[in-house]
JSON list of C-alpha atoms in Angstrom, two decimals:
[
{"chain": "W", "resi": 1, "resn": "UNK", "atom": "CA", "xyz": [-248.86, -44.17, -84.07]},
{"chain": "W", "resi": 2, "resn": "UNK", "atom": "CA", "xyz": [-244.95, -43.73, -83.34]},
{"chain": "W", "resi": 3, "resn": "UNK", "atom": "CA", "xyz": [-244.72, -40.95, -85.56]},
{"chain": "W", "resi": 4, "resn": "UNK", "atom": "CA", "xyz": [-247.71, -39.06, -83.59]},
{"chain": "W", "resi": 5, "resn": "UNK", "atom": "CA", "xyz": [-246.07, -39.72, -80.33]},
{"chain": "W", "resi": 6, "resn": "UNK", "atom": "CA", "xyz": [-242.74, -38.32, -81.72]},
{"chain": "W", "resi": 7, "resn": "UNK", "atom": "CA", "xyz": [-244.51, -35.44, -82.92]},
{"chain": "W", "resi": 8, "resn": "UNK", "atom": "CA", "xyz": [-245.89, -34.88, -79.61]},
{"chain": "W", "resi": 9, "resn": "UNK", "atom": "CA", "xyz": [-242.41, -35.10, -77.73]},
{"chain": "W", "resi": 10, "resn": "UNK", "atom": "CA", "xyz": [-240.82, -32.55, -79.87]},
{"chain": "W", "resi": 11, "resn": "UNK", "atom": "CA", "xyz": [-243.46, -30.18, -80.78]},
{"chain": "W", "resi": 12, "resn": "UNK", "atom": "CA", "xyz": [-242.02, -26.87, -79.65]},
{"chain": "W", "resi": 13, "resn": "UNK", "atom": "CA", "xyz": [-243.12, -24.73, -76.80]},
{"chain": "W", "resi": 14, "resn": "UNK", "atom": "CA", "xyz": [-244.62, -21.67, -77.91]},
{"chain": "W", "resi": 15, "resn": "UNK", "atom": "CA", "xyz": [-245.30, -18.48, -76.03]},
{"chain": "W", "resi": 16, "resn": "UNK", "atom": "CA", "xyz": [-246.64, -14.90, -76.96]},
{"chain": "W", "resi": 17, "resn": "UNK", "atom": "CA", "xyz": [-245.12, -12.06, -75.34]},
{"chain": "W", "resi": 18, "resn": "UNK", "atom": "CA", "xyz": [-246.54, -8.47, -75.62]},
{"chain": "W", "resi": 19, "resn": "UNK", "atom": "CA", "xyz": [-244.20, -5.49, -75.29]},
{"chain": "W", "resi": 20, "resn": "UNK", "atom": "CA", "xyz": [-244.85, -2.00, -73.84]},
{"chain": "W", "resi": 21, "resn": "UNK", "atom": "CA", "xyz": [-246.21, -0.62, -77.19]},
{"chain": "W", "resi": 22, "resn": "UNK", "atom": "CA", "xyz": [-248.82, -3.67, -77.44]},
{"chain": "W", "resi": 23, "resn": "UNK", "atom": "CA", "xyz": [-246.96, -5.41, -80.24]},
{"chain": "W", "resi": 24, "resn": "UNK", "atom": "CA", "xyz": [-247.18, -9.10, -79.89]},
{"chain": "W", "resi": 25, "resn": "UNK", "atom": "CA", "xyz": [-244.51, -11.57, -80.85]},
{"chain": "W", "resi": 26, "resn": "UNK", "atom": "CA", "xyz": [-244.38, -15.42, -80.73]},
{"chain": "W", "resi": 27, "resn": "UNK", "atom": "CA", "xyz": [-241.47, -17.26, -79.27]},
{"chain": "W", "resi": 28, "resn": "UNK", "atom": "CA", "xyz": [-240.11, -20.69, -78.93]},
{"chain": "W", "resi": 29, "resn": "UNK", "atom": "CA", "xyz": [-238.90, -21.70, -75.50]},
{"chain": "W", "resi": 30, "resn": "UNK", "atom": "CA", "xyz": [-235.47, -23.26, -76.20]},
{"chain": "W", "resi": 31, "resn": "UNK", "atom": "CA", "xyz": [-234.17, -23.88, -72.95]},
{"chain": "W", "resi": 32, "resn": "UNK", "atom": "CA", "xyz": [-234.84, -23.05, -69.38]},
{"chain": "W", "resi": 33, "resn": "UNK", "atom": "CA", "xyz": [-232.33, -23.05, -66.08]},
{"chain": "W", "resi": 34, "resn": "UNK", "atom": "CA", "xyz": [-232.80, -22.07, -62.41]},
{"chain": "W", "resi": 35, "resn": "UNK", "atom": "CA", "xyz": [-230.23, -20.33, -60.73]},
{"chain": "W", "resi": 36, "resn": "UNK", "atom": "CA", "xyz": [-230.20, -19.29, -57.05]},
{"chain": "W", "resi": 37, "resn": "UNK", "atom": "CA", "xyz": [-233.85, -19.89, -56.90]},
{"chain": "W", "resi": 38, "resn": "UNK", "atom": "CA", "xyz": [-234.69, -17.50, -59.99]},
{"chain": "W", "resi": 39, "resn": "UNK", "atom": "CA", "xyz": [-235.96, -19.10, -63.13]},
{"chain": "W", "resi": 40, "resn": "UNK", "atom": "CA", "xyz": [-234.70, -18.07, -66.50]},
{"chain": "W", "resi": 41, "resn": "UNK", "atom": "CA", "xyz": [-235.94, -18.98, -70.09]},
{"chain": "W", "resi": 42, "resn": "UNK", "atom": "CA", "xyz": [-233.94, -18.62, -73.35]},
{"chain": "W", "resi": 43, "resn": "UNK", "atom": "CA", "xyz": [-236.43, -17.88, -76.36]},
{"chain": "W", "resi": 44, "resn": "UNK", "atom": "CA", "xyz": [-236.07, -17.48, -80.13]},
{"chain": "W", "resi": 45, "resn": "UNK", "atom": "CA", "xyz": [-238.72, -15.54, -82.17]},
{"chain": "W", "resi": 46, "resn": "UNK", "atom": "CA", "xyz": [-240.48, -17.94, -84.69]},
{"chain": "W", "resi": 47, "resn": "UNK", "atom": "CA", "xyz": [-240.43, -15.13, -87.46]},
{"chain": "W", "resi": 48, "resn": "UNK", "atom": "CA", "xyz": [-237.76, -13.01, -88.70]},
{"chain": "W", "resi": 49, "resn": "UNK", "atom": "CA", "xyz": [-234.60, -14.58, -86.64]},
{"chain": "W", "resi": 50, "resn": "UNK", "atom": "CA", "xyz": [-232.20, -14.98, -89.52]},
{"chain": "W", "resi": 51, "resn": "UNK", "atom": "CA", "xyz": [-229.19, -14.36, -87.56]},
{"chain": "W", "resi": 52, "resn": "UNK", "atom": "CA", "xyz": [-230.05, -17.12, -84.95]},
{"chain": "W", "resi": 53, "resn": "UNK", "atom": "CA", "xyz": [-230.02, -14.79, -81.90]},
{"chain": "W", "resi": 54, "resn": "UNK", "atom": "CA", "xyz": [-231.96, -15.76, -78.81]},
{"chain": "W", "resi": 55, "resn": "UNK", "atom": "CA", "xyz": [-233.51, -13.76, -75.88]},
{"chain": "W", "resi": 56, "resn": "UNK", "atom": "CA", "xyz": [-232.93, -14.31, -72.27]},
{"chain": "W", "resi": 57, "resn": "UNK", "atom": "CA", "xyz": [-235.98, -13.33, -69.75]},
{"chain": "W", "resi": 58, "resn": "UNK", "atom": "CA", "xyz": [-236.13, -13.99, -65.92]},
{"chain": "W", "resi": 59, "resn": "UNK", "atom": "CA", "xyz": [-239.46, -15.26, -64.39]},
{"chain": "W", "resi": 60, "resn": "UNK", "atom": "CA", "xyz": [-240.62, -13.12, -61.77]},
{"chain": "W", "resi": 61, "resn": "UNK", "atom": "CA", "xyz": [-244.07, -13.17, -59.53]},
{"chain": "W", "resi": 62, "resn": "UNK", "atom": "CA", "xyz": [-246.44, -11.21, -60.98]},
{"chain": "W", "resi": 63, "resn": "UNK", "atom": "CA", "xyz": [-247.15, -8.25, -58.80]},
{"chain": "W", "resi": 64, "resn": "UNK", "atom": "CA", "xyz": [-250.71, -7.58, -59.88]},
{"chain": "W", "resi": 65, "resn": "UNK", "atom": "CA", "xyz": [-251.90, -11.55, -60.29]},
{"chain": "W", "resi": 66, "resn": "UNK", "atom": "CA", "xyz": [-250.98, -13.61, -57.08]},
{"chain": "W", "resi": 67, "resn": "UNK", "atom": "CA", "xyz": [-249.77, -17.01, -58.28]},
{"chain": "W", "resi": 68, "resn": "UNK", "atom": "CA", "xyz": [-248.97, -15.94, -61.81]},
{"chain": "W", "resi": 69, "resn": "UNK", "atom": "CA", "xyz": [-245.54, -15.28, -63.22]},
{"chain": "W", "resi": 70, "resn": "UNK", "atom": "CA", "xyz": [-244.17, -12.78, -65.73]},
{"chain": "W", "resi": 71, "resn": "UNK", "atom": "CA", "xyz": [-241.00, -12.52, -67.92]},
{"chain": "W", "resi": 72, "resn": "UNK", "atom": "CA", "xyz": [-238.80, -9.28, -67.52]},
{"chain": "W", "resi": 73, "resn": "UNK", "atom": "CA", "xyz": [-235.65, -8.27, -68.94]},
{"chain": "W", "resi": 74, "resn": "UNK", "atom": "CA", "xyz": [-232.27, -8.66, -67.10]},
{"chain": "W", "resi": 75, "resn": "UNK", "atom": "CA", "xyz": [-230.89, -5.28, -66.32]},
{"chain": "W", "resi": 76, "resn": "UNK", "atom": "CA", "xyz": [-228.02, -6.45, -64.28]},
{"chain": "W", "resi": 77, "resn": "UNK", "atom": "CA", "xyz": [-224.82, -6.90, -66.55]},
{"chain": "W", "resi": 78, "resn": "UNK", "atom": "CA", "xyz": [-223.37, -9.30, -64.06]},
{"chain": "W", "resi": 79, "resn": "UNK", "atom": "CA", "xyz": [-226.23, -11.50, -63.75]},
{"chain": "W", "resi": 80, "resn": "UNK", "atom": "CA", "xyz": [-227.12, -11.39, -67.54]},
{"chain": "W", "resi": 81, "resn": "UNK", "atom": "CA", "xyz": [-223.52, -12.32, -68.48]},
{"chain": "W", "resi": 82, "resn": "UNK", "atom": "CA", "xyz": [-223.61, -15.22, -65.94]},
{"chain": "W", "resi": 83, "resn": "UNK", "atom": "CA", "xyz": [-226.80, -16.83, -67.32]},
{"chain": "W", "resi": 84, "resn": "UNK", "atom": "CA", "xyz": [-225.80, -15.98, -71.05]},
{"chain": "W", "resi": 85, "resn": "UNK", "atom": "CA", "xyz": [-222.64, -18.21, -70.46]},
{"chain": "W", "resi": 86, "resn": "UNK", "atom": "CA", "xyz": [-224.75, -20.99, -68.96]},
{"chain": "W", "resi": 87, "resn": "UNK", "atom": "CA", "xyz": [-227.33, -20.82, -72.13]},
{"chain": "W", "resi": 88, "resn": "UNK", "atom": "CA", "xyz": [-224.40, -20.61, -74.44]},
{"chain": "W", "resi": 89, "resn": "UNK", "atom": "CA", "xyz": [-222.66, -23.72, -73.02]},
{"chain": "W", "resi": 90, "resn": "UNK", "atom": "CA", "xyz": [-226.21, -25.40, -73.16]},
{"chain": "W", "resi": 91, "resn": "UNK", "atom": "CA", "xyz": [-227.08, -24.59, -76.66]},
{"chain": "W", "resi": 92, "resn": "UNK", "atom": "CA", "xyz": [-223.87, -24.83, -78.60]},
{"chain": "W", "resi": 93, "resn": "UNK", "atom": "CA", "xyz": [-221.66, -27.35, -76.61]},
{"chain": "W", "resi": 94, "resn": "UNK", "atom": "CA", "xyz": [-221.09, -29.35, -79.96]},
{"chain": "W", "resi": 95, "resn": "UNK", "atom": "CA", "xyz": [-220.00, -26.27, -81.91]},
{"chain": "W", "resi": 96, "resn": "UNK", "atom": "CA", "xyz": [-216.39, -25.93, -80.44]},
{"chain": "W", "resi": 97, "resn": "UNK", "atom": "CA", "xyz": [-215.61, -29.45, -80.55]}
]
């Protein structure tokens, strides 16, 4: 029973994203953060991620579906650098010590 509860607590949160060409890729959400009222997610692909890199996307309201959210890339370098530093600190805080 305890093992079942532990599995439920630590089960990864997975999402499937579709790119502009219609290709689907499954990602695991490894962190989330809100800054200035905007939500961000750090994601890693569940396959072919030998280098251990992660992707950062911003949550925005879906203009086509009221009440729904979509994930978009961050085009502003300053915004991206700021949130990337936060995620790096969150995800790799033990690596430098």
